[in-house]
Amino acid sequence: MFSLTLAGARAALRRRDFSARELTAAYLGAIEALNPKLNAFITVTSELALRQADAADTALARGEAENLTGIPLAIKDLFCTEGVRTTAGGRILAPFVPPYESTVTANLLRDGAVFLGKANLDEFAMGSSNMTSAFGPVTNPWTRPGDASPLVPGGSSGGSAAAVAARLALGATATDTGGSIRQPASFCGIAGIKPTYGRCSRWGIVAFASSLDQAGPVARTVEDCAILLGSMAGHDPKDSTSADRPVPDFAAACQRGVKGLRIGVPREYRSDDMPPEIEALWQQGLAWLREAGAETVDVSLPHTKYGLATYYIVAPAEASSNLARYDGVRFGARTEGADLTEMYESTRAAGFGAEVRRRILIGTYVLSAGYYDAYYLRAQKVRALILRDFTEVFARVDALLTPTAPSAAFAQGERMDDPVKMYLNDVFTVPANMSGIPGLSVPAGLDAQGLPLGLQVLGKPFDEETVFAVGAALERAAGFTALPSLRAGG
Amino acid sequence: MSLDPATVRRIAKLARIRVEDSQLPQLQAELNGILGWIEQLNEVDVDGVEPLSGGAQMALKLREDAVTDGGIVEQVLANAPDRAGDFYAVPKVVE
């Protein structure tokens, strides 16, 4: 049962090879056995999951199968779930039980999905290692052979990625503000897509940086991601930035092939300190696409090197504004003080972890009187140049291929001494957020230590179909079958 | 541009986050490290470039200005750390 992909399990449920209740119960058992080691879930909703599975069995018995009927998923604990605690990985939201359901999770429930629980993440999705969660770090189910030291799953969607890689869920929701879907997917040897900004509604997702945040799925295969995105996406009147356009058949696009496509290779993604294995895997990926009938073309995105610095102005600025709502008055934890100001300051000092506090302070500074033009306005102009780079290149190519991350998973505790060192993880993923374009990470190979590495496919705005076509072709050629040492089902 | 301790304190005040004196030096060093790294943007020629504020490459939709829900006081107040009747309660502001 655990070796089935989401697509495979869906077919088996429809054939009644096993019931939704049996499938969900098996996954709940796997969580019980492995979550104490992985800490991928903050909250497990066993009873709710079994009730949803029973409803799925009733629907299946009537022949009323929706896209995801009976499929057990993990939900990143950034999506508000009605009546189920939603923490965003932070102390300040530890007591928060939303009275409403996010649009993305409501869409998944509409299509019959079963929710196993809420997946761990970096606090307020700020981090690249899942080390900043107030509920403890997540352990990557992969380890280096002969070395038991726990590795990070990446972040911020580390719990989602670890749960899928360890087979504690058939898929998971995730969000990506600077790489938080794609980098953990790469670190955990699974697939994950950040769709175009506006493809999924942000309503009911705890906000980090609203002009960058976008929801997407992580799953074992590219096709599974396509199936999940088909349910998650769609216009929502409650989010004015959600795109009012039809949701294409993403799963069908996986079968298209890449014959005749032009794939751009951005030269600025190459650096002298890139590990040779990653450079070699990138070249291999390009060769696979050529063998499948695509043409590869060298292109230039000259402002790539400024993406991260731009991000670390724009994202903290938006975060400082979004997180102003955590004041101890309307929801979340409160720490008392003698007067209102003291109550605010104590509440926020006790409620936010070190990384969140740093980003709020940076954001407050770059937006403050006298510095706005020098930092924030300048960053917005560089952001326009980053988008212009992509627009010009996409006039000539259909998609781009790059590495997803500059390294494989690293050990817990590494890169914690200097915040900038941690930020460099997102160097290849941030430009897609700055420009709003879709990006997919596909597991493509292992490094010398036996850890997974991903390749990233970037596409034109709202052309996820080509991204899926290229990703699926890479996946077929790579034949990535390696499995992590910690997983359900043996 | 380097932040001095007084500026870090002023930013923390603006952000309504209490910072202990003992935390100031480390915070100052971290913030200066990040801001120093960000300075690289000064080498980009942005003359005549229109700032880009969002990732959505489309016009934002307007909706009807109409009441779509309401009458859910208990749901709204359910997560309040403190309440008085149908109101949020906070420490006294005016004597």
mmCIF file of N, CA and C in Angstrom, chain A residues 95-97 99 197 211 235 237 240-244 303 305-306 308-310 312-313 328-332 334 339-341 343-346 348-349 357-358 360-362 364-365 371 375 377-378 380-385 387 420 423 435-436 461, chain B residues 1 3 7-8 10-19 23 26-27 30-31 33-35 37-46 49-61 63 75-77 79-82 88-93:
data_model
loop_
_atom_site.group_PDB
_atom_site.id
_atom_site.type_symbol
_atom_site.label_atom_id
_atom_site.label_comp_id
_atom_site.label_asym_id
_atom_site.label_seq_id
_atom_site.Cartn_x
_atom_site.Cartn_y
_atom_site.Cartn_z
ATOM 1 N N PRO A 95 -2.268 28.789 20.542
ATOM 2 C CA PRO A 95 -3.646 28.504 20.970
ATOM 3 C C PRO A 95 -4.698 28.738 19.890
ATOM 4 N N PHE A 96 -4.303 29.034 18.643
ATOM 5 C CA PHE A 96 -5.265 29.510 17.636
ATOM 6 C C PHE A 96 -6.020 28.366 16.952
ATOM 7 N N VAL A 97 -7.334 28.386 17.064
ATOM 8 C CA VAL A 97 -8.192 27.424 16.369
ATOM 9 C C VAL A 97 -9.072 28.205 15.404
ATOM 10 N N PRO A 99 -11.881 29.572 13.026
ATOM 11 C CA PRO A 99 -13.307 29.278 12.844
ATOM 12 C C PRO A 99 -13.675 29.140 11.365
ATOM 13 N N TYR A 197 2.014 32.949 -9.386
ATOM 14 C CA TYR A 197 1.344 33.774 -8.387
ATOM 15 C C TYR A 197 -0.087 34.041 -8.849
ATOM 16 N N SER A 211 2.964 39.519 -1.544
ATOM 17 C CA SER A 211 3.191 39.614 -2.988
ATOM 18 C C SER A 211 4.042 38.453 -3.496
ATOM 19 N N HIS A 235 -10.019 30.228 -9.191
ATOM 20 C CA HIS A 235 -10.324 31.602 -8.784
ATOM 21 C C HIS A 235 -11.123 31.633 -7.486
ATOM 22 N N PRO A 237 -13.090 34.649 -5.182
ATOM 23 C CA PRO A 237 -13.443 36.069 -5.012
ATOM 24 C C PRO A 237 -12.902 36.653 -3.711
ATOM 25 N N SER A 240 -8.243 38.977 -3.960
ATOM 26 C CA SER A 240 -8.276 39.809 -5.171
ATOM 27 C C SER A 240 -7.090 39.525 -6.086
ATOM 28 N N THR A 241 -6.046 38.859 -5.579
ATOM 29 C CA THR A 241 -4.910 38.519 -6.444
ATOM 30 C C THR A 241 -5.053 37.118 -7.033
ATOM 31 N N SER A 242 -6.158 36.447 -6.753
ATOM 32 C CA SER A 242 -6.326 35.116 -7.338
ATOM 33 C C SER A 242 -6.811 35.270 -8.784
ATOM 34 N N ALA A 243 -6.253 34.458 -9.667
ATOM 35 C CA ALA A 243 -6.464 34.650 -11.100
ATOM 36 C C ALA A 243 -7.792 34.054 -11.546
ATOM 37 N N ASP A 244 -8.573 34.863 -12.247
ATOM 38 C CA ASP A 244 -9.856 34.387 -12.753
ATOM 39 C C ASP A 244 -9.634 33.781 -14.133
ATOM 40 N N HIS A 303 20.097 39.921 -13.934
ATOM 41 C CA HIS A 303 19.890 40.412 -12.568
ATOM 42 C C HIS A 303 19.717 39.297 -11.540
ATOM 43 N N LYS A 305 21.792 37.640 -9.792
ATOM 44 C CA LYS A 305 22.589 37.722 -8.561
ATOM 45 C C LYS A 305 21.996 38.684 -7.546
ATOM 46 N N TYR A 306 21.081 39.547 -7.980
ATOM 47 C CA TYR A 306 20.473 40.495 -7.041
ATOM 48 C C TYR A 306 19.147 40.004 -6.467
ATOM 49 N N LEU A 308 18.326 37.552 -4.354
ATOM 50 C CA LEU A 308 18.261 37.289 -2.913
ATOM 51 C C LEU A 308 18.247 38.565 -2.094
ATOM 52 N N ALA A 309 19.120 39.505 -2.434
ATOM 53 C CA ALA A 309 19.172 40.751 -1.663
ATOM 54 C C ALA A 309 17.867 41.519 -1.815
ATOM 55 N N THR A 310 17.290 41.475 -3.008
ATOM 56 C CA THR A 310 15.990 42.117 -3.229
ATOM 57 C C THR A 310 14.933 41.451 -2.358
ATOM 58 N N TYR A 312 15.358 39.897 0.427
ATOM 59 C CA TYR A 312 15.529 40.166 1.859
ATOM 60 C C TYR A 312 15.262 41.623 2.224
ATOM 61 N N ILE A 313 14.770 42.397 1.264
ATOM 62 C CA ILE A 313 14.135 43.676 1.588
ATOM 63 C C ILE A 313 12.610 43.529 1.466
ATOM 64 N N GLY A 328 -1.813 40.250 20.581
ATOM 65 C CA GLY A 328 -2.338 39.749 21.850
ATOM 66 C C GLY A 328 -3.742 40.214 22.167
ATOM 67 N N VAL A 329 -4.430 40.789 21.188
ATOM 68 C CA VAL A 329 -5.769 41.314 21.456
ATOM 69 C C VAL A 329 -6.863 40.415 20.883
ATOM 70 N N ARG A 330 -6.750 40.083 19.597
ATOM 71 C CA ARG A 330 -7.879 39.407 18.944
ATOM 72 C C ARG A 330 -7.743 37.889 18.894
ATOM 73 N N PHE A 331 -6.520 37.400 18.781
ATOM 74 C CA PHE A 331 -6.306 35.950 18.768
ATOM 75 C C PHE A 331 -4.846 35.697 19.097
ATOM 76 N N GLY A 332 -4.530 34.452 19.370
ATOM 77 C CA GLY A 332 -3.149 34.106 19.681
ATOM 78 C C GLY A 332 -2.821 34.339 21.143
ATOM 79 N N ARG A 334 -1.195 35.917 24.544
ATOM 80 C CA ARG A 334 -0.949 37.246 25.103
ATOM 81 C C ARG A 334 -0.036 37.117 26.310
ATOM 82 N N ASP A 339 0.501 48.377 30.811
ATOM 83 C CA ASP A 339 -0.392 49.153 29.952
ATOM 84 C C ASP A 339 -0.441 48.501 28.574
ATOM 85 N N LEU A 340 -1.161 49.146 27.656
ATOM 86 C CA LEU A 340 -1.391 48.511 26.353
ATOM 87 C C LEU A 340 -0.072 48.315 25.591
ATOM 88 N N THR A 341 0.762 49.361 25.564
ATOM 89 C CA THR A 341 2.028 49.264 24.834
ATOM 90 C C THR A 341 2.916 48.171 25.409
ATOM 91 N N MET A 343 1.919 45.581 27.013
ATOM 92 C CA MET A 343 1.306 44.292 26.679
ATOM 93 C C MET A 343 1.686 43.886 25.243
ATOM 94 N N TYR A 344 1.598 44.831 24.301
ATOM 95 C CA TYR A 344 2.017 44.537 22.912
ATOM 96 C C TYR A 344 3.470 44.054 22.875
ATOM 97 N N GLU A 345 4.342 44.840 23.519
ATOM 98 C CA GLU A 345 5.781 44.559 23.414
ATOM 99 C C GLU A 345 6.153 43.234 24.081
ATOM 100 N N SER A 346 5.491 42.939 25.204
ATOM 101 C CA SER A 346 5.782 41.673 25.887
ATOM 102 C C SER A 346 5.218 40.500 25.104
ATOM 103 N N ARG A 348 4.740 40.251 21.897
ATOM 104 C CA ARG A 348 5.494 39.997 20.670
ATOM 105 C C ARG A 348 6.908 39.516 20.970
ATOM 106 N N ALA A 349 7.476 39.969 22.093
ATOM 107 C CA ALA A 349 8.810 39.473 22.488
ATOM 108 C C ALA A 349 8.736 37.996 22.855
ATOM 109 N N ARG A 357 11.702 37.586 14.538
ATOM 110 C CA ARG A 357 11.992 38.906 15.100
ATOM 111 C C ARG A 357 12.976 39.662 14.215
ATOM 112 N N ARG A 358 14.039 38.978 13.782
ATOM 113 C CA ARG A 358 15.015 39.622 12.893
ATOM 114 C C ARG A 358 14.330 40.187 11.653
ATOM 115 N N ILE A 360 11.147 40.933 11.140
ATOM 116 C CA ILE A 360 10.241 42.050 11.437
ATOM 117 C C ILE A 360 11.064 43.326 11.630
ATOM 118 N N LEU A 361 12.200 43.215 12.311
ATOM 119 C CA LEU A 361 13.012 44.414 12.563
ATOM 120 C C LEU A 361 13.621 44.939 11.257
ATOM 121 N N ILE A 362 14.133 44.038 10.415
ATOM 122 C CA ILE A 362 14.666 44.479 9.118
ATOM 123 C C ILE A 362 13.562 45.160 8.306
ATOM 124 N N THR A 364 10.791 46.550 9.363
ATOM 125 C CA THR A 364 10.410 47.831 9.970
ATOM 126 C C THR A 364 11.417 48.908 9.581
ATOM 127 N N TYR A 365 12.691 48.539 9.595
ATOM 128 C CA TYR A 365 13.742 49.511 9.268
ATOM 129 C C TYR A 365 13.662 49.974 7.809
ATOM 130 N N TYR A 371 14.378 55.889 5.112
ATOM 131 C CA TYR A 371 15.096 54.754 4.529
ATOM 132 C C TYR A 371 14.288 54.049 3.443
ATOM 133 N N TYR A 375 16.012 51.677 0.440
ATOM 134 C CA TYR A 375 15.912 50.223 0.499
ATOM 135 C C TYR A 375 14.700 49.700 -0.268
ATOM 136 N N LEU A 377 12.059 51.054 -2.021
ATOM 137 C CA LEU A 377 11.756 51.499 -3.381
ATOM 138 C C LEU A 377 12.803 50.978 -4.371
ATOM 139 N N ARG A 378 14.076 51.020 -3.956
ATOM 140 C CA ARG A 378 15.134 50.493 -4.821
ATOM 141 C C ARG A 378 14.919 49.001 -5.083
ATOM 142 N N GLN A 380 12.139 47.379 -5.105
ATOM 143 C CA GLN A 380 11.008 47.197 -6.021
ATOM 144 C C GLN A 380 11.425 47.451 -7.474
ATOM 145 N N LYS A 381 12.373 48.363 -7.653
ATOM 146 C CA LYS A 381 12.867 48.625 -9.017
ATOM 147 C C LYS A 381 13.728 47.466 -9.513
ATOM 148 N N VAL A 382 14.562 46.915 -8.626
ATOM 149 C CA VAL A 382 15.367 45.756 -9.034
ATOM 150 C C VAL A 382 14.435 44.578 -9.338
ATOM 151 N N ARG A 383 13.363 44.488 -8.558
ATOM 152 C CA ARG A 383 12.374 43.434 -8.804
ATOM 153 C C ARG A 383 11.800 43.565 -10.214
ATOM 154 N N ALA A 384 11.541 44.782 -10.637
ATOM 155 C CA ALA A 384 11.037 45.001 -11.997
ATOM 156 C C ALA A 384 12.063 44.528 -13.033
ATOM 157 N N LEU A 385 13.349 44.736 -12.737
ATOM 158 C CA LEU A 385 14.395 44.298 -13.675
ATOM 159 C C LEU A 385 14.481 42.773 -13.729
ATOM 160 N N LEU A 387 11.978 40.708 -13.271
ATOM 161 C CA LEU A 387 10.846 40.283 -14.103
ATOM 162 C C LEU A 387 11.131 40.541 -15.579
ATOM 163 N N VAL A 420 22.733 35.161 6.978
ATOM 164 C CA VAL A 420 22.916 35.294 5.526
ATOM 165 C C VAL A 420 23.297 33.952 4.906
ATOM 166 N N TYR A 423 20.267 32.125 4.240
ATOM 167 C CA TYR A 423 19.491 32.732 3.143
ATOM 168 C C TYR A 423 19.991 32.261 1.781
ATOM 169 N N SER A 435 9.283 37.286 -9.560
ATOM 170 C CA SER A 435 8.638 37.546 -10.850
ATOM 171 C C SER A 435 7.271 36.893 -10.969
ATOM 172 N N GLY A 436 6.906 36.023 -10.027
ATOM 173 C CA GLY A 436 5.583 35.396 -10.041
ATOM 174 C C GLY A 436 5.459 34.165 -10.920
ATOM 175 N N PRO A 461 4.435 32.674 -16.988
ATOM 176 C CA PRO A 461 3.271 32.840 -16.113
ATOM 177 C C PRO A 461 2.060 32.087 -16.654
ATOM 178 N N MET B 1 25.625 51.619 5.478
ATOM 179 C CA MET B 1 25.007 52.279 6.630
ATOM 180 C C MET B 1 24.933 51.270 7.775
ATOM 181 N N LEU B 3 23.855 50.287 11.768
ATOM 182 C CA LEU B 3 22.918 50.649 12.830
ATOM 183 C C LEU B 3 23.641 50.726 14.170
ATOM 184 N N THR B 7 19.542 53.060 17.393
ATOM 185 C CA THR B 7 18.667 52.829 16.231
ATOM 186 C C THR B 7 17.983 51.467 16.338
ATOM 187 N N VAL B 8 18.741 50.456 16.763
ATOM 188 C CA VAL B 8 18.126 49.129 16.931
ATOM 189 C C VAL B 8 16.979 49.228 17.932
ATOM 190 N N ARG B 10 15.221 51.883 18.622
ATOM 191 C CA ARG B 10 14.120 52.646 18.023
ATOM 192 C C ARG B 10 13.292 51.756 17.071
ATOM 193 N N ILE B 11 13.985 50.924 16.283
ATOM 194 C CA ILE B 11 13.276 50.011 15.362
ATOM 195 C C ILE B 11 12.415 49.033 16.167
ATOM 196 N N ALA B 12 12.994 48.501 17.238
ATOM 197 C CA ALA B 12 12.252 47.540 18.062
ATOM 198 C C ALA B 12 11.019 48.207 18.660
ATOM 199 N N LYS B 13 11.166 49.466 19.017
ATOM 200 C CA LYS B 13 10.033 50.218 19.568
ATOM 201 C C LYS B 13 8.938 50.374 18.494
ATOM 202 N N LEU B 14 9.370 50.733 17.282
ATOM 203 C CA LEU B 14 8.401 50.873 16.179
ATOM 204 C C LEU B 14 7.684 49.552 15.921
ATOM 205 N N ALA B 15 8.420 48.445 16.054
ATOM 206 C CA ALA B 15 7.857 47.121 15.764
ATOM 207 C C ALA B 15 7.108 46.556 16.960
ATOM 208 N N ARG B 16 7.117 47.292 18.085
ATOM 209 C CA ARG B 16 6.451 46.844 19.315
ATOM 210 C C ARG B 16 6.941 45.464 19.753
ATOM 211 N N ILE B 17 8.272 45.310 19.744
ATOM 212 C CA ILE B 17 8.865 44.077 20.270
ATOM 213 C C ILE B 17 9.857 44.479 21.360
ATOM 214 N N ARG B 18 9.643 44.014 22.577
ATOM 215 C CA ARG B 18 10.572 44.367 23.654
ATOM 216 C C ARG B 18 11.906 43.656 23.423
ATOM 217 N N VAL B 19 12.974 44.406 23.527
ATOM 218 C CA VAL B 19 14.318 43.825 23.396
ATOM 219 C C VAL B 19 15.087 44.142 24.669
ATOM 220 N N GLN B 23 20.332 41.653 24.853
ATOM 221 C CA GLN B 23 20.179 41.092 23.504
ATOM 222 C C GLN B 23 20.634 42.063 22.421
ATOM 223 N N GLN B 26 24.019 41.433 20.061
ATOM 224 C CA GLN B 26 23.923 40.362 19.058
ATOM 225 C C GLN B 26 22.948 40.762 17.948
ATOM 226 N N LEU B 27 21.836 41.353 18.341
ATOM 227 C CA LEU B 27 20.844 41.784 17.368
ATOM 228 C C LEU B 27 21.436 42.826 16.427
ATOM 229 N N GLU B 30 23.718 41.110 13.952
ATOM 230 C CA GLU B 30 22.979 40.342 12.931
ATOM 231 C C GLU B 30 22.325 41.268 11.917
ATOM 232 N N LEU B 31 21.676 42.314 12.416
ATOM 233 C CA LEU B 31 20.989 43.232 11.502
ATOM 234 C C LEU B 31 21.996 43.932 10.599
ATOM 235 N N GLY B 33 24.844 42.742 9.675
ATOM 236 C CA GLY B 33 25.321 41.748 8.715
ATOM 237 C C GLY B 33 24.377 41.651 7.525
ATOM 238 N N ILE B 34 23.079 41.609 7.809
ATOM 239 C CA ILE B 34 22.079 41.483 6.749
ATOM 240 C C ILE B 34 22.048 42.756 5.904
ATOM 241 N N LEU B 35 22.041 43.911 6.570
ATOM 242 C CA LEU B 35 21.958 45.181 5.830
ATOM 243 C C LEU B 35 23.217 45.413 4.987
ATOM 244 N N TRP B 37 24.999 43.125 3.591
ATOM 245 C CA TRP B 37 24.893 42.218 2.431
ATOM 246 C C TRP B 37 23.911 42.783 1.406
ATOM 247 N N ILE B 38 22.863 43.419 1.891
ATOM 248 C CA ILE B 38 21.836 43.998 1.015
ATOM 249 C C ILE B 38 22.371 45.196 0.219
ATOM 250 N N GLU B 39 23.408 45.837 0.762
ATOM 251 C CA GLU B 39 23.966 47.037 0.118
ATOM 252 C C GLU B 39 24.362 46.781 -1.336
ATOM 253 N N GLN B 40 24.577 45.517 -1.707
ATOM 254 C CA GLN B 40 24.977 45.204 -3.085
ATOM 255 C C GLN B 40 23.981 45.751 -4.116
ATOM 256 N N LEU B 41 22.745 46.002 -3.680
ATOM 257 C CA LEU B 41 21.749 46.517 -4.628
ATOM 258 C C LEU B 41 22.101 47.924 -5.104
ATOM 259 N N ASN B 42 22.977 48.605 -4.369
ATOM 260 C CA ASN B 42 23.344 49.965 -4.772
ATOM 261 C C ASN B 42 24.104 49.995 -6.091
ATOM 262 N N GLU B 43 24.671 48.844 -6.494
ATOM 263 C CA GLU B 43 25.425 48.836 -7.753
ATOM 264 C C GLU B 43 24.514 48.672 -8.972
ATOM 265 N N VAL B 44 23.208 48.402 -8.769
ATOM 266 C CA VAL B 44 22.296 48.220 -9.897
ATOM 267 C C VAL B 44 21.816 49.585 -10.393
ATOM 268 N N ASP B 45 21.857 49.763 -11.709
ATOM 269 C CA ASP B 45 21.354 51.001 -12.297
ATOM 270 C C ASP B 45 19.831 50.903 -12.418
ATOM 271 N N VAL B 46 19.115 51.666 -11.596
ATOM 272 C CA VAL B 46 17.653 51.595 -11.611
ATOM 273 C C VAL B 46 17.035 52.888 -12.153
ATOM 274 N N VAL B 49 13.492 53.121 -13.973
ATOM 275 C CA VAL B 49 12.762 51.858 -13.838
ATOM 276 C C VAL B 49 11.549 52.081 -12.941
ATOM 277 N N GLU B 50 10.384 51.635 -13.408
ATOM 278 C CA GLU B 50 9.174 51.721 -12.591
ATOM 279 C C GLU B 50 9.203 50.631 -11.523
ATOM 280 N N PRO B 51 8.946 50.964 -10.251
ATOM 281 C CA PRO B 51 8.951 49.924 -9.212
ATOM 282 C C PRO B 51 7.850 48.894 -9.435
ATOM 283 N N LEU B 52 8.151 47.645 -9.100
ATOM 284 C CA LEU B 52 7.179 46.553 -9.230
ATOM 285 C C LEU B 52 6.765 46.137 -7.819
ATOM 286 N N SER B 53 5.481 46.261 -7.519
ATOM 287 C CA SER B 53 5.052 45.990 -6.146
ATOM 288 C C SER B 53 4.529 44.583 -5.958
ATOM 289 N N GLY B 54 4.100 43.938 -7.029
ATOM 290 C CA GLY B 54 3.464 42.643 -6.832
ATOM 291 C C GLY B 54 3.861 41.608 -7.842
ATOM 292 N N GLY B 55 3.554 40.352 -7.497
ATOM 293 C CA GLY B 55 3.876 39.246 -8.392
ATOM 294 C C GLY B 55 2.751 38.971 -9.374
ATOM 295 N N ALA B 56 1.585 39.576 -9.146
ATOM 296 C CA ALA B 56 0.434 39.305 -10.015
ATOM 297 C C ALA B 56 0.539 40.142 -11.266
ATOM 298 N N GLN B 57 0.689 39.478 -12.399
ATOM 299 C CA GLN B 57 0.821 40.225 -13.643
ATOM 300 C C GLN B 57 -0.541 40.375 -14.287
ATOM 301 N N MET B 58 -1.410 41.039 -13.552
ATOM 302 C CA MET B 58 -2.779 41.230 -14.032
ATOM 303 C C MET B 58 -3.402 42.336 -13.203
ATOM 304 N N ALA B 59 -4.533 42.871 -13.700
ATOM 305 C CA ALA B 59 -5.260 43.872 -12.936
ATOM 306 C C ALA B 59 -6.025 43.173 -11.819
ATOM 307 N N LEU B 60 -6.026 43.784 -10.647
ATOM 308 C CA LEU B 60 -6.765 43.177 -9.544
ATOM 309 C C LEU B 60 -8.263 43.339 -9.789
ATOM 310 N N LYS B 61 -8.997 42.300 -9.430
ATOM 311 C CA LYS B 61 -10.451 42.331 -9.631
ATOM 312 C C LYS B 61 -11.134 43.109 -8.514
ATOM 313 N N ARG B 63 -14.748 43.559 -6.449
ATOM 314 C CA ARG B 63 -16.016 42.847 -6.227
ATOM 315 C C ARG B 63 -17.053 43.835 -5.733
ATOM 316 N N GLN B 75 -17.934 33.345 16.992
ATOM 317 C CA GLN B 75 -16.789 32.852 16.201
ATOM 318 C C GLN B 75 -15.656 33.864 16.180
ATOM 319 N N VAL B 76 -16.028 35.134 16.039
ATOM 320 C CA VAL B 76 -15.005 36.181 15.969
ATOM 321 C C VAL B 76 -14.241 36.270 17.284
ATOM 322 N N LEU B 77 -14.973 36.117 18.391
ATOM 323 C CA LEU B 77 -14.337 36.295 19.700
ATOM 324 C C LEU B 77 -13.751 34.995 20.264
ATOM 325 N N ASN B 79 -11.287 33.191 19.718
ATOM 326 C CA ASN B 79 -9.842 33.095 19.956
ATOM 327 C C ASN B 79 -9.299 34.269 20.764
ATOM 328 N N ALA B 80 -10.139 35.133 21.260
ATOM 329 C CA ALA B 80 -9.650 36.309 21.995
ATOM 330 C C ALA B 80 -9.003 35.901 23.310
ATOM 331 N N PRO B 81 -7.801 36.425 23.600
ATOM 332 C CA PRO B 81 -7.166 36.114 24.875
ATOM 333 C C PRO B 81 -7.979 36.640 26.069
ATOM 334 N N ASP B 82 -8.724 37.722 25.856
ATOM 335 C CA ASP B 82 -9.541 38.273 26.934
ATOM 336 C C ASP B 82 -10.738 38.979 26.304
ATOM 337 N N TYR B 88 -13.472 42.754 22.705
ATOM 338 C CA TYR B 88 -12.118 42.377 23.113
ATOM 339 C C TYR B 88 -11.744 43.215 24.332
ATOM 340 N N ALA B 89 -11.049 42.637 25.270
ATOM 341 C CA ALA B 89 -10.623 43.386 26.457
ATOM 342 C C ALA B 89 -9.112 43.584 26.430
ATOM 343 N N VAL B 90 -8.677 44.812 26.747
ATOM 344 C CA VAL B 90 -7.251 45.148 26.794
ATOM 345 C C VAL B 90 -6.981 45.917 28.084
ATOM 346 N N PRO B 91 -5.688 46.042 28.463
ATOM 347 C CA PRO B 91 -5.394 46.855 29.647
ATOM 348 C C PRO B 91 -5.945 48.265 29.476
ATOM 349 N N LYS B 92 -6.293 48.878 30.580
ATOM 350 C CA LYS B 92 -6.918 50.206 30.550
ATOM 351 C C LYS B 92 -6.022 51.206 29.812
ATOM 352 N N VAL B 93 -6.599 51.948 28.847
ATOM 353 C CA VAL B 93 -5.849 52.915 28.053
ATOM 354 C C VAL B 93 -6.071 54.335 28.583
#
